[in-house]
Tab-separated table of C-alpha atoms in Angstrom:
chain	number	residue	atom	x	y	z
T	19	UNK	CA	0.210	-3.158	20.925
T	20	UNK	CA	1.890	-4.146	24.181
T	21	UNK	CA	0.207	-5.448	27.170
T	22	UNK	CA	-0.679	-4.037	30.375
T	23	UNK	CA	0.555	-7.300	31.993
T	24	UNK	CA	0.099	-6.175	35.793
T	25	UNK	CA	-0.835	-2.538	38.497
T	26	UNK	CA	0.025	-2.473	41.913
T	27	UNK	CA	-1.154	0.845	43.366
T	28	UNK	CA	1.454	1.559	47.300
T	29	UNK	CA	0.224	3.988	49.889
T	30	UNK	CA	1.754	5.021	53.080
T	31	UNK	CA	0.706	3.001	55.875
T	32	UNK	CA	-0.028	6.505	57.731
T	33	UNK	CA	-4.021	6.865	57.094
T	34	UNK	CA	-5.751	9.522	58.637
T	35	UNK	CA	-9.071	11.013	58.332
T	36	UNK	CA	-10.135	13.865	56.709
T	37	UNK	CA	-10.514	15.555	59.409
T	38	UNK	CA	-7.605	14.444	61.266
T	39	UNK	CA	-5.777	16.233	58.603
T	40	UNK	CA	-7.650	19.329	58.467
T	41	UNK	CA	-7.429	19.989	62.214
T	42	UNK	CA	-3.366	20.082	61.822
T	43	UNK	CA	-2.840	21.601	58.150
T	44	UNK	CA	-5.513	24.482	58.640
T	45	UNK	CA	-3.520	26.168	60.587
T	46	UNK	CA	-0.462	25.818	59.138
T	47	UNK	CA	-2.060	27.794	56.174
T	48	UNK	CA	-2.915	31.049	58.246
T	49	UNK	CA	-3.509	32.390	61.452
T	50	UNK	CA	-6.778	34.398	60.407
T	51	UNK	CA	-10.040	32.668	61.780
T	52	UNK	CA	-11.561	33.111	59.108
T	53	UNK	CA	-9.994	31.713	55.870
T	54	UNK	CA	-9.223	28.499	58.782
T	55	UNK	CA	-12.421	27.852	58.095
T	56	UNK	CA	-12.743	28.534	54.579
T	57	UNK	CA	-9.615	25.741	54.450
T	58	UNK	CA	-12.375	23.144	56.597
T	59	UNK	CA	-15.195	23.869	54.514
T	60	UNK	CA	-13.116	23.615	51.461
T	61	UNK	CA	-11.109	19.990	52.996
T	62	UNK	CA	-14.719	18.950	53.533
T	63	UNK	CA	-16.456	19.181	50.459
T	64	UNK	CA	-13.276	17.462	48.268
T	65	UNK	CA	-15.151	14.431	48.181
T	66	UNK	CA	-12.047	12.927	50.283
T	67	UNK	CA	-12.995	10.787	53.771
T	68	UNK	CA	-9.521	9.713	54.136
T	69	UNK	CA	-5.487	10.714	53.014
T	70	UNK	CA	-2.495	8.074	53.462
T	71	UNK	CA	0.585	10.819	54.243
T	72	UNK	CA	4.503	10.662	53.449
T	73	UNK	CA	5.263	11.645	56.476
T	74	UNK	CA	3.528	11.887	60.493
T	75	UNK	CA	1.422	14.377	61.001
T	76	UNK	CA	2.992	15.996	63.288
T	77	UNK	CA	6.134	16.436	61.696
T	78	UNK	CA	4.118	19.066	58.631
T	79	UNK	CA	4.972	21.762	61.467
T	80	UNK	CA	8.580	21.453	61.242
T	81	UNK	CA	8.215	21.149	57.230
T	82	UNK	CA	9.772	25.304	55.943
T	83	UNK	CA	12.015	24.167	53.236
T	84	UNK	CA	12.662	23.293	49.799
T	85	UNK	CA	15.257	21.299	51.186
T	86	UNK	CA	14.064	19.240	53.651
T	87	UNK	CA	11.119	18.756	51.689
T	88	UNK	CA	12.511	17.351	48.838
T	89	UNK	CA	14.610	15.202	50.730
T	90	UNK	CA	11.956	14.008	52.796
T	91	UNK	CA	10.764	12.983	49.095
T	92	UNK	CA	13.694	10.981	47.837
T	93	UNK	CA	13.182	8.814	50.599
T	94	UNK	CA	9.746	8.097	51.171
T	95	UNK	CA	9.540	7.606	46.947
T	96	UNK	CA	11.711	5.403	46.166
T	97	UNK	CA	10.376	2.651	49.302
T	98	UNK	CA	7.100	3.856	48.000
T	99	UNK	CA	7.842	2.539	43.922
T	100	UNK	CA	9.844	-0.069	44.710
T	101	UNK	CA	7.209	-1.824	46.608
T	102	UNK	CA	4.709	-0.708	43.741
T	103	UNK	CA	6.830	-1.960	41.294
T	104	UNK	CA	8.359	-5.366	42.924
T	105	UNK	CA	4.326	-6.630	43.542
T	106	UNK	CA	4.004	-5.041	40.197
T	107	UNK	CA	6.881	-8.151	38.920
T	108	UNK	CA	5.235	-10.677	41.011
T	109	UNK	CA	1.589	-9.861	39.352
T	110	UNK	CA	2.951	-10.278	36.263
T	111	UNK	CA	5.777	-12.909	37.162
T	112	UNK	CA	8.511	-11.323	35.768
T	113	UNK	CA	11.799	-11.518	37.241
T	114	UNK	CA	13.776	-7.185	38.203
T	115	UNK	CA	16.333	-8.700	36.009
T	116	UNK	CA	14.098	-9.685	32.654
T	117	UNK	CA	13.020	-5.706	32.817
T	118	UNK	CA	14.156	-3.671	29.847
T	119	UNK	CA	13.014	-0.325	30.639
T	120	UNK	CA	12.047	1.967	33.438
T	121	UNK	CA	9.440	5.783	32.656
T	122	UNK	CA	9.003	6.974	35.584
T	123	UNK	CA	6.703	10.408	36.306
T	124	UNK	CA	6.856	12.385	39.150
T	125	UNK	CA	6.238	16.487	39.726
T	126	UNK	CA	6.544	16.540	43.948
T	127	UNK	CA	9.875	16.290	44.510
T	128	UNK	CA	12.582	15.930	42.226
T	129	UNK	CA	16.456	14.655	42.112
T	130	UNK	CA	19.845	13.238	40.439
T	131	UNK	CA	19.763	10.407	40.524
T	132	UNK	CA	16.500	10.459	40.372
T	133	UNK	CA	13.793	8.341	41.657
T	134	UNK	CA	13.890	6.034	38.957
T	135	UNK	CA	17.890	5.553	39.509
T	136	UNK	CA	17.593	4.466	42.990
T	137	UNK	CA	14.763	2.338	42.622
T	138	UNK	CA	16.900	0.401	39.818
T	139	UNK	CA	19.756	-0.222	42.358
T	140	UNK	CA	16.939	-1.177	45.260
T	141	UNK	CA	15.216	-3.603	43.156
T	142	UNK	CA	18.460	-5.422	40.994
T	143	UNK	CA	17.759	-4.206	37.554
T	144	UNK	CA	20.215	-5.110	35.124
T	145	UNK	CA	22.774	-2.191	34.562
T	146	UNK	CA	21.734	-1.623	31.311
T	147	UNK	CA	18.069	-0.548	31.165
T	148	UNK	CA	17.274	1.924	30.306
T	149	UNK	CA	15.675	4.631	31.902
T	150	UNK	CA	13.200	7.472	30.758
T	151	UNK	CA	12.726	9.998	33.964
T	152	UNK	CA	9.949	12.698	33.170
T	153	UNK	CA	8.911	15.884	35.582
T	154	UNK	CA	5.988	18.448	33.806
T	155	UNK	CA	3.435	15.883	32.784
T	156	UNK	CA	1.497	16.490	36.476
T	157	UNK	CA	-1.554	15.040	36.804
T	158	UNK	CA	-1.457	13.382	33.071
T	159	UNK	CA	1.429	11.502	34.138
T	160	UNK	CA	-0.414	7.977	34.567
T	161	UNK	CA	-2.269	8.677	31.427
T	162	UNK	CA	1.266	10.264	29.137
T	163	UNK	CA	3.436	7.226	30.912
T	164	UNK	CA	1.027	4.613	29.509
T	165	UNK	CA	0.758	6.081	26.198
T	166	UNK	CA	5.105	6.833	26.016
T	167	UNK	CA	5.943	3.500	27.477
T	168	UNK	CA	3.668	2.008	24.756
T	169	UNK	CA	5.290	4.115	22.051
T	170	UNK	CA	8.734	2.917	23.085
T	171	UNK	CA	7.512	-0.912	23.015
T	172	UNK	CA	6.105	-0.516	19.654
T	173	UNK	CA	9.561	-0.398	18.418
T	174	UNK	CA	11.397	-3.065	20.676
T	175	UNK	CA	7.843	-5.297	20.871
T	176	UNK	CA	10.275	-8.190	22.652
T	177	UNK	CA	11.080	-6.002	25.907
T	178	UNK	CA	8.963	-5.466	29.406
T	179	UNK	CA	8.847	-2.056	30.884
T	180	UNK	CA	8.005	-1.236	34.058
T	181	UNK	CA	6.597	2.508	34.096
T	182	UNK	CA	6.221	4.567	37.818
T	183	UNK	CA	4.188	6.920	38.938
T	184	UNK	CA	5.446	8.557	42.655
T	185	UNK	CA	3.683	11.697	44.012
T	186	UNK	CA	4.266	12.510	47.608
T	187	UNK	CA	1.406	15.974	47.287
T	188	UNK	CA	1.317	16.337	51.211
T	189	UNK	CA	5.190	17.302	51.089
T	190	UNK	CA	5.141	20.754	48.741
T	191	UNK	CA	2.828	21.518	52.120
T	192	UNK	CA	3.498	25.894	52.022
T	193	UNK	CA	2.863	27.502	55.107
T	194	UNK	CA	1.253	30.814	55.247
T	195	UNK	CA	-0.202	30.572	51.398
T	196	UNK	CA	-3.811	31.069	52.745
T	197	UNK	CA	-4.686	31.406	48.715
T	198	UNK	CA	-7.814	29.878	47.583
T	199	UNK	CA	-6.203	27.539	45.531
T	200	UNK	CA	-3.425	26.479	48.218
T	201	UNK	CA	-6.434	26.229	50.720
T	202	UNK	CA	-8.129	23.666	48.564
T	203	UNK	CA	-4.871	21.834	47.882
T	204	UNK	CA	-4.393	21.083	50.257
T	205	UNK	CA	-7.469	19.163	50.827
T	206	UNK	CA	-6.891	17.608	48.000
T	207	UNK	CA	-4.217	15.650	47.126
T	208	UNK	CA	-2.862	12.539	48.196
T	209	UNK	CA	0.380	10.558	49.208
T	210	UNK	CA	0.886	7.170	46.872
T	211	UNK	CA	3.268	5.433	43.888
T	212	UNK	CA	1.578	3.112	41.256
T	213	UNK	CA	3.635	0.245	38.610
T	214	UNK	CA	2.545	-0.920	35.975
T	215	UNK	CA	4.360	-3.522	33.690
T	216	UNK	CA	4.091	-4.061	30.265
T	217	UNK	CA	5.254	-5.975	27.848
T	218	UNK	CA	5.517	-5.896	23.687
T	219	UNK	CA	3.316	-8.077	21.102
T	220	UNK	CA	6.059	-10.378	20.612
T	221	UNK	CA	6.432	-10.789	24.090
T	222	UNK	CA	5.830	-14.475	26.008
T	223	UNK	CA	3.726	-12.681	28.162
T	224	UNK	CA	1.571	-10.944	25.975
T	225	UNK	CA	-0.418	-13.588	25.245
T	226	UNK	CA	-2.751	-14.194	28.570
T	227	UNK	CA	-2.283	-16.842	30.632
T	228	UNK	CA	-5.970	-16.854	31.111
T	229	UNK	CA	-6.265	-17.232	27.595
T	230	UNK	CA	-8.006	-20.108	25.993
T	231	UNK	CA	-5.996	-23.393	27.210
T	232	UNK	CA	-5.017	-21.499	30.252
T	233	UNK	CA	-5.325	-24.256	32.742
T	234	UNK	CA	-4.741	-22.533	36.212
T	235	UNK	CA	-7.500	-21.831	39.041
T	236	UNK	CA	-9.208	-18.149	38.079
T	237	UNK	CA	-8.175	-16.771	41.457
T	238	UNK	CA	-4.866	-17.266	39.955
T	239	UNK	CA	-5.671	-14.726	37.171
T	240	UNK	CA	-5.973	-11.316	36.610
T	241	UNK	CA	-7.176	-9.076	34.023
T	242	UNK	CA	-4.693	-7.067	31.323
T	243	UNK	CA	-5.525	-4.771	28.443
T	244	UNK	CA	-3.946	-4.246	25.105
T	245	UNK	CA	-2.813	-0.978	24.595
T	246	UNK	CA	-4.815	0.160	20.977
T	247	UNK	CA	-3.937	3.849	20.927
T	248	UNK	CA	-3.488	7.083	22.518
T	249	UNK	CA	-4.096	11.635	22.105
T	250	UNK	CA	-2.492	14.313	24.096
T	251	UNK	CA	-4.116	17.908	23.700
T	252	UNK	CA	-2.976	21.369	24.310
T	253	UNK	CA	-5.633	23.495	25.507
T	254	UNK	CA	-4.260	27.546	23.753
T	255	UNK	CA	-4.716	30.102	26.319
T	256	UNK	CA	-4.445	27.736	29.997
T	257	UNK	CA	-0.763	28.112	30.711
T	258	UNK	CA	-1.973	29.799	33.667
T	259	UNK	CA	-4.861	27.614	35.166
T	260	UNK	CA	-2.829	24.694	35.801
T	261	UNK	CA	0.840	23.532	37.882
T	262	UNK	CA	3.841	25.115	40.148
T	263	UNK	CA	5.155	28.504	40.893
T	264	UNK	CA	8.428	27.526	41.950
T	265	UNK	CA	9.687	29.471	45.460
T	266	UNK	CA	12.231	29.471	48.122
T	267	UNK	CA	9.673	26.742	49.966
T	268	UNK	CA	9.062	24.842	47.252
T	269	UNK	CA	6.340	24.253	44.747
T	270	UNK	CA	3.061	26.574	45.051
T	271	UNK	CA	0.493	25.305	43.810
T	272	UNK	CA	-1.832	26.616	40.701
T	273	UNK	CA	-5.235	25.828	40.211
T	274	UNK	CA	-7.792	27.481	38.452
T	275	UNK	CA	-11.558	27.738	39.443
T	276	UNK	CA	-12.254	27.170	35.490
T	277	UNK	CA	-10.507	23.945	35.320
T	278	UNK	CA	-14.550	21.853	35.268
T	279	UNK	CA	-15.251	24.475	32.599
T	280	UNK	CA	-12.185	23.858	30.631
T	281	UNK	CA	-12.863	20.216	30.578
T	282	UNK	CA	-16.275	20.685	29.723
T	283	UNK	CA	-14.836	22.935	27.002
T	284	UNK	CA	-12.555	20.313	25.193
T	285	UNK	CA	-13.408	16.953	26.017
T	286	UNK	CA	-15.529	14.960	24.045
T	287	UNK	CA	-14.221	16.779	21.402
T	288	UNK	CA	-10.863	15.263	22.338
T	289	UNK	CA	-12.557	11.941	22.891
T	290	UNK	CA	-14.152	11.805	19.343
T	291	UNK	CA	-11.018	12.136	18.277
T	292	UNK	CA	-9.321	8.942	19.355
T	293	UNK	CA	-12.061	6.966	18.433
T	294	UNK	CA	-13.086	7.694	15.136
T	295	UNK	CA	-9.944	6.215	14.494
T	296	UNK	CA	-11.168	3.218	15.876
T	297	UNK	CA	-15.121	3.261	14.478
T	298	UNK	CA	-15.691	3.978	18.162
T	299	UNK	CA	-18.195	6.142	19.480
T	300	UNK	CA	-18.320	7.297	23.090
T	301	UNK	CA	-21.342	5.896	23.627
T	302	UNK	CA	-19.846	2.347	23.069
T	303	UNK	CA	-16.983	2.565	25.424
T	304	UNK	CA	-18.667	0.727	28.450
T	305	UNK	CA	-15.401	0.507	30.366
T	306	UNK	CA	-14.155	4.502	31.674
T	307	UNK	CA	-10.752	4.729	33.701
T	308	UNK	CA	-10.846	8.319	34.837
T	309	UNK	CA	-8.112	10.477	36.753
T	310	UNK	CA	-10.101	11.332	40.082
T	311	UNK	CA	-9.120	14.950	39.380
T	312	UNK	CA	-11.410	16.637	42.417
T	313	UNK	CA	-15.647	15.712	42.236
T	314	UNK	CA	-16.251	18.747	40.168
T	315	UNK	CA	-14.046	17.736	37.872
T	316	UNK	CA	-15.584	13.889	37.728
T	317	UNK	CA	-18.594	15.716	37.436
T	318	UNK	CA	-17.757	17.537	34.045
T	319	UNK	CA	-16.308	14.525	32.700
T	320	UNK	CA	-19.586	12.386	34.195
T	321	UNK	CA	-22.280	15.247	31.968
T	322	UNK	CA	-19.926	16.158	29.060
T	323	UNK	CA	-19.621	12.360	28.066
T	324	UNK	CA	-22.825	11.591	29.012
T	325	UNK	CA	-21.768	8.706	31.352
T	326	UNK	CA	-23.453	7.231	34.135
T	327	UNK	CA	-22.312	7.655	38.269
T	328	UNK	CA	-21.624	4.124	37.873
T	329	UNK	CA	-18.917	4.487	35.043
T	330	UNK	CA	-16.707	6.498	37.316
T	331	UNK	CA	-17.710	4.320	40.610
T	332	UNK	CA	-14.037	3.470	40.586
T	333	UNK	CA	-12.792	6.864	40.310
T	334	UNK	CA	-14.946	8.136	43.079
T	335	UNK	CA	-13.791	5.875	45.066
T	336	UNK	CA	-10.212	6.209	44.817
T	337	UNK	CA	-10.569	9.893	45.729
T	338	UNK	CA	-12.194	9.058	48.766
T	339	UNK	CA	-10.225	6.675	49.853
T	340	UNK	CA	-6.457	8.510	48.928
T	341	UNK	CA	-7.277	12.115	47.075
T	342	UNK	CA	-6.013	12.840	44.406
T	343	UNK	CA	-2.647	10.852	43.658
T	344	UNK	CA	-1.719	13.244	40.345
T	345	UNK	CA	0.064	11.153	38.367
T	346	UNK	CA	-0.335	8.161	40.094
T	347	UNK	CA	-4.400	8.741	40.090
T	348	UNK	CA	-5.362	7.406	37.458
T	349	UNK	CA	-3.284	4.199	37.487
T	350	UNK	CA	-4.669	3.715	40.944
T	351	UNK	CA	-8.546	3.430	39.130
T	352	UNK	CA	-7.578	1.258	36.514
T	353	UNK	CA	-5.943	-0.966	39.468
T	354	UNK	CA	-9.117	-1.210	40.780
T	355	UNK	CA	-10.895	-1.225	37.497
T	356	UNK	CA	-8.917	-4.318	36.149
T	357	UNK	CA	-9.471	-6.115	39.054
T	358	UNK	CA	-13.456	-5.480	39.469
T	359	UNK	CA	-13.622	-5.867	35.940
T	360	UNK	CA	-17.198	-7.256	34.198
T	361	UNK	CA	-17.414	-6.474	31.017
T	362	UNK	CA	-16.438	-8.352	28.270
T	363	UNK	CA	-13.337	-9.458	26.677
T	364	UNK	CA	-12.236	-7.340	23.788
T	365	UNK	CA	-14.407	-4.669	25.049
T	366	UNK	CA	-12.710	-0.452	24.885
T	367	UNK	CA	-12.090	1.208	27.665
T	368	UNK	CA	-11.030	4.987	27.634
T	369	UNK	CA	-8.127	6.165	30.117
T	370	UNK	CA	-8.672	10.120	30.653
T	371	UNK	CA	-6.006	12.448	32.945
T	372	UNK	CA	-5.399	16.457	33.168
T	373	UNK	CA	-2.747	18.136	33.472
T	374	UNK	CA	-0.847	21.402	33.439
T	375	UNK	CA	-0.678	23.171	29.451
T	376	UNK	CA	-3.594	22.323	30.456
T	377	UNK	CA	-3.509	19.096	28.464
T	378	UNK	CA	-5.845	15.743	27.780
T	379	UNK	CA	-4.006	12.156	27.554
T	380	UNK	CA	-6.173	9.789	26.711
T	381	UNK	CA	-5.505	5.985	26.390
T	382	UNK	CA	-7.437	3.798	24.150
T	383	UNK	CA	-7.338	0.047	25.729
T	384	UNK	CA	-8.784	-3.488	24.587
T	385	UNK	CA	-9.569	-5.654	27.901
T	386	UNK	CA	-8.147	-8.725	28.074
T	387	UNK	CA	-9.718	-12.409	29.374
T	388	UNK	CA	-12.532	-13.592	31.030
T	389	UNK	CA	-15.094	-10.670	32.874
T	390	UNK	CA	-15.017	-11.009	36.505
T	391	UNK	CA	-17.841	-13.811	37.963
T	392	UNK	CA	-17.286	-13.932	41.453
T	393	UNK	CA	-16.073	-12.003	44.609
T	394	UNK	CA	-12.814	-9.236	44.008
T	395	UNK	CA	-9.835	-10.961	45.375
T	396	UNK	CA	-9.212	-9.525	48.619
T	397	UNK	CA	-6.124	-6.943	48.498
T	398	UNK	CA	-3.739	-6.223	50.480
T	399	UNK	CA	-4.926	-2.359	53.288
T	400	UNK	CA	-1.118	-1.983	53.295
T	401	UNK	CA	-0.477	-1.336	49.992
T	402	UNK	CA	-3.720	0.623	49.466
T	403	UNK	CA	-5.467	-2.212	47.666
T	404	UNK	CA	-9.147	-2.421	47.832
T	405	UNK	CA	-11.815	-4.163	47.289
T	406	UNK	CA	-13.981	-2.115	44.311
């Protein structure tokens, strides 16, 4: 089993309230006052209070071509991802030169060379670093990337891997598209990057530094987790429910109103299929790390699995403070969960995300280290790391 040695999330410095964003974005989507009112209503009920944007708010009026949007993506995504990766490596106690593999996921911009190459140059990764860039996992990318990175490290147990997820959803804005899907998406999705450092189970960091015999201060220790298992499921007949249509102007969102229904129909069976191999039931899992897909998605997860609102507190907070960060969302929630967890050492946690397909991506974790007993350590606001 690989170990999650550190997680770090980076958000753009430009932070705006939902109402400030709506006032600027709604007129770009439609000149129909009725549809503009619908946009504002959808934004107000998205469960989002603030979002961090890649560009100044007044720049989006001039962002009208795929080329301009993608140029901005490559610049800002490289900056955010490099920040998240550097901070995650620092927290893990590793240097960039020790990274053997980089797995990258994004679905809001493209590049060749891809962002992982630009980040490798920025951080000073070795020239022989092995790279796996991915496009297409969408909102499931954080979970799928974690699972695939674990698969990789099972075959190379002495190695260090860096998983990076970066999404600048605001740059996919489609001017003049007043479809309900676009009106809703323009109020739901946010911008950000996350980085996870994982090590194979023969790496020295596979033993937590705050395990028995740890001599440092409690404030120096951070909880880690072992990746135990994962499960991927594609649900038949759902390819038209979530994703992109690629247009001359860029990525036009596909967002079906029946997504919560699909979650309700499939999630319990998927989770049980993952847990049964480990003699577990959903009721025996004290920690849930759920992609902040939106209020109705979180409601469907809660009701389908029989969870309490407390189980989703970090997901609700992530949505409220940053919006749906697509592939980075579930890693943002994982970051907050590990920082604040009071669950016993060795207890299971299930990480959940949904993406185009429609697909469900699940990762079974085991928490390491002592439960958090005191106040959560302060987290830098500039990176989006907030107290739970």
